[in-house]
CSV table of C-alpha atoms in Angstrom, one decimal:
chain,number,residue,atom,x,y,z
A,18,MET,CA,-9.9,-13.7,5.1
A,19,ARG,CA,-10.7,-15.7,1.8
A,20,GLN,CA,-11.8,-14.6,-1.3
A,21,MET,CA,-15.6,-14.9,-0.8
A,22,ASN,CA,-15.3,-13.5,2.5
A,23,LEU,CA,-13.3,-10.3,1.2
A,24,THR,CA,-16.2,-9.5,-1.3
A,25,ASP,CA,-18.8,-10.2,1.5
A,26,TYR,CA,-16.7,-7.9,4.1
A,27,VAL,CA,-16.6,-4.9,1.2
A,28,LYS,CA,-20.4,-5.3,1.1
A,29,GLU,CA,-20.9,-5.2,4.6
A,30,VAL,CA,-18.5,-2.1,4.9
A,31,SER,CA,-20.4,-0.5,2.0
A,32,GLN,CA,-23.7,-0.8,3.8
A,33,GLU,CA,-22.8,0.1,6.9
A,34,ASP,CA,-20.7,3.1,6.5
A,35,PHE,CA,-22.2,4.6,3.0
A,36,GLY,CA,-25.7,3.0,3.2
A,37,LYS,CA,-24.9,2.0,-0.3
A,38,GLU,CA,-24.8,-1.5,-2.1
A,39,PHE,CA,-21.5,-2.8,-3.6
A,40,ARG,CA,-22.6,-4.7,-6.5
A,41,HIS,CA,-19.2,-6.0,-7.9
A,42,PHE,CA,-16.5,-8.2,-6.6
A,43,ALA,CA,-13.2,-7.7,-4.6
A,44,ASN,CA,-10.0,-9.4,-5.1
A,45,TRP,CA,-6.5,-9.8,-3.1
A,46,ASN,CA,-3.6,-8.7,-5.3
A,47,ASN,CA,-0.3,-9.9,-4.2
A,48,ARG,CA,1.5,-7.5,-6.5
A,49,LEU,CA,0.4,-4.7,-5.0
A,50,ARG,CA,3.3,-3.0,-2.8
A,51,SER,CA,2.8,0.8,-1.9
A,52,THR,CA,-0.9,1.1,-2.2
A,53,GLY,CA,-3.7,-0.3,-0.2
A,54,GLY,CA,-6.0,-1.0,-2.9
A,55,ARG,CA,-7.3,-0.2,-6.4
A,56,PHE,CA,-10.4,0.6,-8.0
A,57,PHE,CA,-11.1,-0.2,-11.5
A,58,PRO,CA,-13.8,1.8,-13.4
A,59,LYS,CA,-13.9,-0.2,-16.3
A,60,ASP,CA,-15.6,-3.1,-14.6
A,61,GLY,CA,-16.3,-1.7,-11.1
A,62,HIS,CA,-14.2,-4.5,-9.1
A,63,LEU,CA,-11.5,-3.8,-6.2
A,64,ASP,CA,-8.2,-5.0,-5.5
A,65,PHE,CA,-6.7,-5.1,-2.1
A,66,ASN,CA,-3.2,-5.7,-0.6
A,67,PRO,CA,-3.1,-8.7,1.7
A,68,LYS,CA,0.4,-7.8,3.3
A,69,LEU,CA,-1.2,-4.7,4.8
A,70,TYR,CA,-4.2,-6.4,6.2
A,71,GLN,CA,-1.8,-9.1,7.5
A,72,GLU,CA,0.5,-6.5,9.0
A,73,PHE,CA,-1.7,-3.7,10.5
A,74,GLY,CA,-4.9,-5.6,11.1
A,75,LEU,CA,-8.6,-5.1,10.5
A,76,ASP,CA,-9.0,-1.6,11.7
A,77,VAL,CA,-6.7,0.1,9.3
A,78,PHE,CA,-7.8,-2.4,6.5
A,79,ARG,CA,-11.6,-1.1,6.9
A,80,ARG,CA,-10.3,2.5,6.5
A,81,ILE,CA,-8.5,1.3,3.4
A,82,VAL,CA,-11.7,-0.3,1.9
A,83,ARG,CA,-13.4,2.8,2.8
A,84,HIS,CA,-11.0,4.6,0.7
A,85,GLU,CA,-11.8,2.4,-2.2
A,86,LEU,CA,-15.4,2.5,-1.7
A,87,CYS,CA,-15.2,6.4,-2.0
A,88,HIS,CA,-13.6,5.9,-5.4
A,89,TYR,CA,-16.4,3.2,-6.5
A,90,HIS,CA,-19.5,5.1,-5.1
A,91,LEU,CA,-18.5,8.4,-6.5
A,92,TYR,CA,-17.7,6.8,-9.8
A,93,PHE,CA,-21.1,5.4,-10.1
A,94,GLU,CA,-22.8,8.5,-9.2
A,95,LYS,CA,-20.9,10.7,-11.7
A,96,LYS,CA,-19.3,12.8,-9.2
A,97,GLY,CA,-15.4,13.5,-9.0
A,98,TYR,CA,-13.8,10.2,-8.0
A,99,ARG,CA,-10.3,11.1,-8.3
A,100,HIS,CA,-8.0,11.8,-5.5
A,101,GLN,CA,-7.6,15.4,-6.1
A,102,ASP,CA,-11.5,16.2,-6.5
A,103,GLN,CA,-13.5,17.9,-3.7
A,104,ASP,CA,-16.2,15.3,-3.6
A,105,PHE,CA,-13.7,12.6,-3.1
A,106,LYS,CA,-12.0,14.6,-0.3
A,107,LYS,CA,-15.2,15.5,1.4
A,108,LEU,CA,-16.5,11.9,1.5
A,109,LEU,CA,-13.1,10.5,2.6
A,110,ARG,CA,-13.5,12.8,5.8
A,111,GLN,CA,-17.1,11.8,6.5
A,112,VAL,CA,-16.5,8.0,6.4
A,113,ASP,CA,-13.0,8.4,8.0
A,114,GLY,CA,-10.9,6.7,5.2
A,115,LEU,CA,-7.4,6.6,4.8
A,116,ARG,CA,-6.1,9.1,2.6
A,117,PHE,CA,-2.6,7.2,2.2
A,118,ALA,CA,-1.8,3.7,2.7
A,119,PRO,CA,0.5,3.1,5.7
A,120,LYS,CA,4.3,2.3,5.4
A,121,SER,CA,4.9,-1.4,5.6
A,122,GLN,CA,8.1,-2.5,7.6
A,123,GLN,CA,9.0,-5.2,5.3
A,124,GLU,CA,9.0,-2.8,2.3
A,125,PHE,CA,11.9,-0.8,3.7
A,126,GLN,CA,14.5,-3.2,4.6
A,127,TYR,CA,17.8,-1.3,4.2
A,128,LYS,CA,21.4,-3.0,3.4
A,129,ASN,CA,24.0,-2.0,5.7
A,130,TYR,CA,27.8,-1.6,4.9
A,131,ARG,CA,30.9,-0.4,6.8
A,132,CYS,CA,34.2,0.6,5.7
A,133,GLN,CA,37.1,-1.6,7.3
A,134,ASN,CA,39.6,1.1,7.6
A,135,CYS,CA,37.6,4.2,8.8
A,136,GLN,CA,34.2,2.5,10.1
A,137,MET,CA,32.2,4.8,8.0
A,138,THR,CA,28.4,3.1,7.9
A,139,TYR,CA,26.2,3.3,4.7
A,140,GLN,CA,22.6,2.4,4.3
A,141,ARG,CA,21.2,1.5,0.9
A,142,LYS,CA,17.9,0.3,-0.3
A,143,ARG,CA,19.6,-1.5,-2.8
A,144,ARG,CA,22.5,-4.3,-2.6
A,145,ILE,CA,25.9,-3.1,-3.9
A,146,ASP,CA,28.9,-4.8,-5.3
A,147,THR,CA,31.5,-4.6,-2.6
A,148,LYS,CA,34.2,-5.6,-5.2
A,149,LYS,CA,33.3,-2.6,-7.5
A,150,TYR,CA,32.7,0.2,-4.9
A,151,PHE,CA,34.9,1.4,-2.1
A,152,CYS,CA,34.5,4.1,1.0
A,153,GLY,CA,34.1,7.6,-0.4
A,154,ARG,CA,36.0,8.8,2.8
A,155,CYS,CA,39.1,7.0,2.6
A,156,ARG,CA,39.0,4.7,-0.4
A,157,GLY,CA,39.0,1.6,2.1
A,158,ARG,CA,37.0,-1.6,1.4
A,159,ILE,CA,33.4,-2.0,2.1
A,160,VAL,CA,31.7,-5.0,3.7
A,161,GLU,CA,28.1,-5.9,4.2
A,162,MET,CA,27.1,-5.9,8.0
A,163,ARG,CA,25.4,-8.9,8.9
A,164,LYS,CA,22.1,-8.8,11.2
A,165,PRO,CA,22.4,-10.7,14.5
């Protein structure tokens, strides 16, 4: 989905699911990691995470768009548009929007390590320096396990 198609798609979802017009523009934002999208009250535009669209498909992405449109429409109606506001929670339930972005599998790729002496395995989010750290059980040398 290209840039112009994204704004058109958001306008279509807004009209079909909310019965209201979307008057601003929507962008792809490759820097978003843990969130599906963002609403900017200052100028009214929306940003979306292209990785979630590619990984989960159009059905989940439509629910993410609904979530951001809830922020958008409530803000311009001068109602509670934040996550903790009752107006937002009620509208989100009505349109079947996602409350939280789904967890991406690419986001959580753990590094696996194994002790050479006792075969104890370790899972870490970040890479560790195997020359500096050693096994906590037997003080043996730790090596990174390669994926097959």
